[in-house]
């Protein structure tokens, strides 16, 4: 599984998500998009200590 598939699934879930959880789901999407933008291909196995701050 790659980050693109996960982001696509989360964005689809956002359409049918309970209104009380929209903010949390949006936050998770934002985090994954930032990780993707940083060039991380496999977040579960990434060494985040090497990323520039």
Short mmCIF file of C-alpha atoms in Angstrom, two decimals:
data_model
loop_
_atom_site.label_atom_id
_atom_site.label_comp_id
_atom_site.label_asym_id
_atom_site.label_seq_id
_atom_site.Cartn_x
_atom_site.Cartn_y
_atom_site.Cartn_z
CA UNK A 1 0.00 0.00 0.00
CA UNK A 2 1.27 3.47 -0.71
CA UNK A 3 0.50 6.88 0.70
CA UNK A 4 -1.46 7.89 -2.43
CA UNK A 5 -3.96 5.06 -1.93
CA UNK A 6 -4.37 5.92 1.73
CA UNK A 7 -4.96 9.61 1.00
CA UNK A 8 -7.50 8.72 -1.68
CA UNK A 9 -9.36 6.41 0.72
CA UNK A 10 -9.37 8.99 3.53
CA UNK A 11 -10.69 11.69 1.20
CA UNK A 12 -13.48 9.35 0.08
CA UNK A 13 -14.29 8.56 3.71
CA UNK A 14 -14.54 12.28 4.44
CA UNK A 15 -17.65 12.44 2.24
CA UNK A 16 -19.58 10.01 4.45
CA UNK A 17 -17.90 10.79 7.77
CA UNK A 18 -19.90 11.87 10.79
CA UNK A 19 -19.84 15.64 11.19
CA UNK A 20 -18.32 15.27 14.66
CA UNK A 21 -15.23 13.56 13.18
CA UNK A 22 -14.59 15.77 10.15
CA UNK A 23 -11.95 17.88 11.88
CA UNK A 24 -9.96 14.82 13.01
CA UNK A 25 -10.14 13.18 9.59
CA UNK A 26 -9.11 16.43 7.94
CA UNK A 27 -6.14 16.65 10.29
CA UNK A 28 -5.03 13.10 9.42
CA UNK A 29 -5.26 13.94 5.71
CA UNK A 30 -3.19 17.10 6.24
CA UNK A 31 -0.52 15.15 8.13
CA UNK A 32 -0.23 12.51 5.41
CA UNK A 33 -0.08 15.16 2.69
CA UNK A 34 2.76 16.89 4.55
CA UNK A 35 4.60 13.58 4.93
CA UNK A 36 4.13 12.92 1.22
CA UNK A 37 5.38 16.42 0.35
CA UNK A 38 8.50 15.74 2.44
CA UNK A 39 9.25 12.84 0.10
CA UNK A 40 8.45 9.98 2.44
CA UNK A 41 7.35 6.96 0.42
CA UNK A 42 6.80 4.45 3.24
CA UNK A 43 5.80 6.29 6.45
CA UNK A 44 5.58 3.16 8.58
CA UNK A 45 9.24 2.34 7.94
CA UNK A 46 10.65 5.85 7.60
CA UNK A 47 13.40 7.27 9.79
CA UNK A 48 11.92 10.67 10.59
CA UNK A 49 15.02 11.74 12.50
CA UNK A 50 16.72 12.37 9.13
CA UNK A 51 14.09 14.80 7.86
CA UNK A 52 14.91 18.49 7.80
CA UNK A 53 12.92 20.55 10.26
#
